[in-house]
Coordinates of C-alpha atoms in Angstrom, one line a residue:
M1 CA 37.1 19.4 -18.3
T2 CA 35.2 16.7 -16.5
P3 CA 32.2 15.5 -18.7
A4 CA 28.8 16.1 -17.2
L5 CA 27.1 13.1 -15.6
P6 CA 23.8 12.0 -17.1
E7 CA 20.7 13.2 -15.3
P8 CA 19.3 10.4 -13.0
R9 CA 16.0 8.9 -14.3
A10 CA 13.0 10.3 -12.5
R11 CA 11.5 8.0 -9.9
F12 CA 8.5 8.2 -7.7
R13 CA 7.5 6.3 -4.5
L14 CA 4.1 4.6 -4.6
A15 CA 2.6 2.8 -1.6
S16 CA -0.4 0.5 -1.4
Y17 CA -2.0 -0.2 1.9
N18 CA -5.1 -2.2 3.0
I19 CA -5.7 -0.4 6.3
R20 CA -8.5 -2.7 7.5
K21 CA -10.8 0.1 8.5
A22 CA -7.9 1.3 10.8
V23 CA -8.6 -1.7 13.1
G24 CA -5.3 -3.1 14.4
L25 CA -4.4 -6.6 15.6
D26 CA -5.4 -5.5 19.1
R27 CA -9.0 -4.9 17.6
R28 CA -8.8 -1.2 18.4
R29 CA -9.6 1.3 15.7
D30 CA -6.7 3.7 15.8
P31 CA -6.3 5.8 12.6
A32 CA -3.2 7.5 14.1
R33 CA -1.3 4.3 13.7
I34 CA -2.1 4.2 10.0
V35 CA -1.0 7.8 9.6
E36 CA 2.2 7.0 11.5
V37 CA 2.9 4.1 9.0
L38 CA 2.3 6.4 6.0
A39 CA 4.6 9.0 7.5
E40 CA 7.3 6.4 7.9
I41 CA 7.0 5.5 4.2
A42 CA 6.8 9.1 2.9
P43 CA 5.3 8.2 -0.5
D44 CA 4.6 10.5 -3.3
I45 CA 1.3 8.6 -3.9
A46 CA -0.5 6.2 -1.6
V47 CA -3.3 3.9 -2.8
L48 CA -5.5 2.9 0.2
Q49 CA -8.1 0.2 0.7
E50 CA -10.8 -0.2 3.4
V51 CA -10.7 3.5 4.3
D52 CA -14.3 3.5 5.7
T53 CA -16.2 1.5 8.3
R54 CA -17.7 -0.7 5.5
V55 CA -21.2 -0.6 7.1
P56 CA -23.8 2.1 6.6
P57 CA -23.3 5.0 6.9
R58 CA -19.7 4.0 6.0
R59 CA -17.9 6.7 7.9
A60 CA -14.4 7.7 6.9
V61 CA -11.7 6.4 9.3
L62 CA -8.9 8.8 8.3
S63 CA -8.8 12.5 9.0
Q64 CA -7.8 14.8 6.2
A65 CA -6.3 17.2 8.7
S66 CA -4.2 14.4 10.4
M67 CA -3.1 13.0 7.0
E68 CA -1.8 16.4 5.9
A69 CA -0.3 17.4 9.2
H70 CA 1.5 14.2 10.0
A71 CA 2.0 12.3 6.7
G72 CA 2.1 15.3 4.3
L73 CA -0.6 13.7 2.1
R74 CA -4.0 15.0 0.9
L75 CA -6.8 12.5 0.6
L76 CA -8.8 12.5 -2.6
D77 CA -12.5 11.9 -2.5
P78 CA -13.7 9.6 -5.2
S79 CA -17.1 8.9 -3.5
V80 CA -18.9 10.4 -6.5
G81 CA -21.3 12.5 -4.4
L82 CA -22.1 9.7 -1.9
G83 CA -21.0 11.8 1.1
R84 CA -18.2 9.7 2.3
T85 CA -14.4 9.3 1.7
G86 CA -13.5 6.5 -0.6
F87 CA -15.4 4.4 -3.2
H88 CA -16.1 0.9 -1.9
G89 CA -13.4 1.6 0.6
N90 CA -10.8 2.7 -2.0
T91 CA -9.1 6.1 -2.2
I92 CA -5.8 7.8 -3.1
A93 CA -3.6 10.2 -1.2
L94 CA -1.1 12.5 -2.9
A95 CA 2.0 14.5 -1.8
P96 CA 1.8 18.2 -2.6
H97 CA 4.0 18.1 -5.7
I98 CA 1.7 15.6 -7.5
A99 CA -1.2 17.2 -9.4
L100 CA -4.6 15.7 -9.8
L101 CA -5.8 16.1 -13.3
D102 CA -8.9 13.8 -13.3
L103 CA -10.6 11.5 -10.8
D104 CA -13.2 8.8 -11.4
A105 CA -14.4 5.5 -10.0
I106 CA -16.0 2.4 -11.3
D107 CA -17.8 -0.6 -9.9
L108 CA -16.3 -4.0 -10.3
P109 CA -18.5 -7.0 -10.7
G110 CA -18.9 -9.6 -8.0
L111 CA -21.0 -10.9 -5.1
E112 CA -19.6 -8.3 -2.7
P113 CA -19.4 -4.5 -3.4
R114 CA -16.0 -3.9 -5.0
G115 CA -14.7 -0.9 -7.0
A116 CA -11.7 0.9 -8.3
V117 CA -10.6 4.5 -8.3
L118 CA -9.1 6.0 -11.4
A119 CA -6.8 9.0 -11.3
R120 CA -4.9 10.9 -14.0
L121 CA -2.0 12.5 -12.3
G122 CA 0.5 15.2 -13.3
M123 CA 3.9 14.0 -12.3
P124 CA 7.2 16.0 -12.5
D125 CA 8.1 13.9 -15.6
G126 CA 4.7 13.6 -17.3
E127 CA 1.2 12.1 -16.8
L128 CA 0.4 8.8 -15.1
F129 CA -2.8 7.0 -15.1
L130 CA -3.3 5.2 -11.8
V131 CA -5.9 2.6 -10.8
G132 CA -6.3 1.7 -7.1
C133 CA -8.4 -1.3 -6.4
H134 CA -9.4 -4.1 -4.0
L135 CA -10.2 -7.2 -6.1
P136 CA -12.8 -9.8 -5.1
L137 CA -11.9 -12.8 -2.9
V138 CA -13.6 -15.3 -5.2
A139 CA -11.4 -16.2 -8.2
T140 CA -14.4 -16.4 -10.6
F141 CA -15.3 -12.8 -9.9
R142 CA -11.7 -11.7 -9.7
R143 CA -11.2 -12.8 -13.3
V144 CA -14.2 -10.8 -14.3
A145 CA -12.9 -7.7 -12.4
V146 CA -9.5 -8.1 -14.1
A147 CA -11.2 -8.2 -17.5
R148 CA -13.0 -5.0 -16.6
L149 CA -9.8 -3.3 -15.6
T150 CA -8.1 -4.4 -18.9
E151 CA -11.0 -2.7 -20.7
V152 CA -10.5 0.5 -18.7
I153 CA -6.8 0.6 -19.4
R154 CA -7.4 0.1 -23.1
A155 CA -10.2 2.7 -23.2
Q156 CA -7.9 5.3 -21.5
G157 CA -5.2 4.9 -24.2
A158 CA -2.6 5.8 -21.5
T159 CA 1.0 5.0 -22.4
R160 CA 2.1 5.1 -18.7
W161 CA -0.1 3.5 -16.1
V162 CA 0.0 1.5 -12.9
I163 CA -2.6 -0.7 -11.1
A164 CA -2.0 -1.0 -7.4
G165 CA -3.9 -2.5 -4.5
D166 CA -5.0 -5.5 -2.6
L167 CA -5.3 -7.9 -5.6
N168 CA -6.4 -10.9 -3.5
E169 CA -4.5 -13.3 -5.8
P170 CA -2.4 -15.7 -3.7
R171 CA -0.6 -17.2 -6.7
A172 CA 2.3 -15.6 -8.7
V173 CA 0.0 -14.9 -11.7
G174 CA -3.3 -16.8 -11.5
T175 CA -6.3 -14.6 -12.3
L176 CA -3.9 -11.8 -13.2
A177 CA -2.8 -13.7 -16.3
P178 CA -4.4 -11.2 -18.8
F179 CA -1.9 -8.6 -17.6
A180 CA 1.1 -10.9 -17.8
D181 CA 1.6 -10.6 -21.6
V182 CA 1.2 -6.9 -21.8
A183 CA 2.5 -5.6 -18.5
R184 CA 4.8 -6.3 -15.6
I185 CA 3.4 -7.8 -12.4
L186 CA 5.6 -6.5 -9.7
P187 CA 5.4 -8.4 -6.4
A188 CA 6.6 -6.8 -3.2
G189 CA 6.8 -9.8 -0.9
L190 CA 4.6 -11.5 1.7
S191 CA 2.2 -8.8 2.9
F192 CA -0.6 -10.8 4.6
H193 CA -1.2 -11.6 7.4
T194 CA 0.9 -9.2 9.6
R195 CA 0.8 -11.8 12.4
M196 CA 2.3 -14.5 10.1
P197 CA 2.9 -13.3 6.5
R198 CA 2.1 -16.1 4.0
F199 CA 0.6 -14.4 0.9
A200 CA 1.7 -11.7 -1.5
L201 CA -1.7 -10.2 -2.0
D202 CA -0.7 -6.6 -2.4
R203 CA 1.0 -5.8 -5.7
F204 CA 1.7 -3.4 -8.5
I205 CA 1.1 -3.9 -12.2
L206 CA 3.2 -1.7 -14.5
S207 CA 2.7 -0.6 -18.1
P208 CA 5.6 -1.2 -20.5
G209 CA 8.3 1.3 -20.1
L210 CA 7.9 1.5 -16.3
G211 CA 10.1 -0.5 -13.9
G212 CA 11.4 -0.5 -10.4
Q213 CA 11.6 -2.5 -7.2
A214 CA 9.1 -3.1 -4.5
H215 CA 9.2 -4.2 -0.9
V216 CA 7.0 -4.8 2.1
H217 CA 7.2 -2.1 4.7
R218 CA 7.7 -3.7 8.1
S219 CA 8.0 -1.6 11.2
D220 CA 6.8 -1.7 14.8
A221 CA 3.7 0.4 13.8
S222 CA 2.9 -1.6 10.7
R223 CA 3.0 -4.9 12.5
V224 CA -0.1 -3.9 14.6
A225 CA -1.9 -1.2 12.6
S226 CA -3.7 -3.5 10.2
D227 CA -3.8 -7.2 9.1
H228 CA -1.9 -6.2 5.9
F229 CA 1.6 -4.8 5.7
P230 CA 1.9 -1.8 3.3
V231 CA 3.9 -2.4 0.1
V232 CA 6.1 0.3 -1.4
A233 CA 7.5 0.6 -5.0
A234 CA 10.1 3.0 -6.3
L235 CA 9.1 3.4 -10.0
G236 CA 10.5 5.1 -13.0
P237 CA 11.6 4.6 -16.6
D238 CA 12.6 1.0 -17.2

């Protein structure tokens, strides 16, 4: 009798994408291109940045109906009653098999409005605490924002967590150093600028016990849809 093969370790596909208000390199606002790129990736979870027009009244640039119909993702609304999609431009989109257990948002300190969305998710293999963020451009404020996120992770007491987003850190570690000793900083590759990629600004930070590989998603659509390429990670038990 042939011995049974061990069950493969569960993995999920996480994308992070700064969609630049859906304005492409041709300076046209075309949300359909963003949806097309997300459909190409087919993630279980997508963390998105700059999902509104960024000026009052900060209108959403992505359609819930289009996201569901063409990318199979439902947009969450962490606007905390502000009447718009996204919190400081950040939101999360989920495939149907991922359950939302809790959703919140926090401000991040800095000269410019920045924030993070916090989601507790029900995955097929257990809970995941997810932080989606767009960190400040200025290193001084980025350090303060990182300190705030470390407090949030500690307060949650989650054993399995991921931080994903446009971290705006051009160096391998730099201002992300507080995470280096307690977590894994998972680079994906050069994601900015799509015209001539030079910086790995979009990354994932993983709690102990999580591992995987990440890459930059390059396609005809993603080369023109935004000034950032999306990054994609296949994550699971380390």
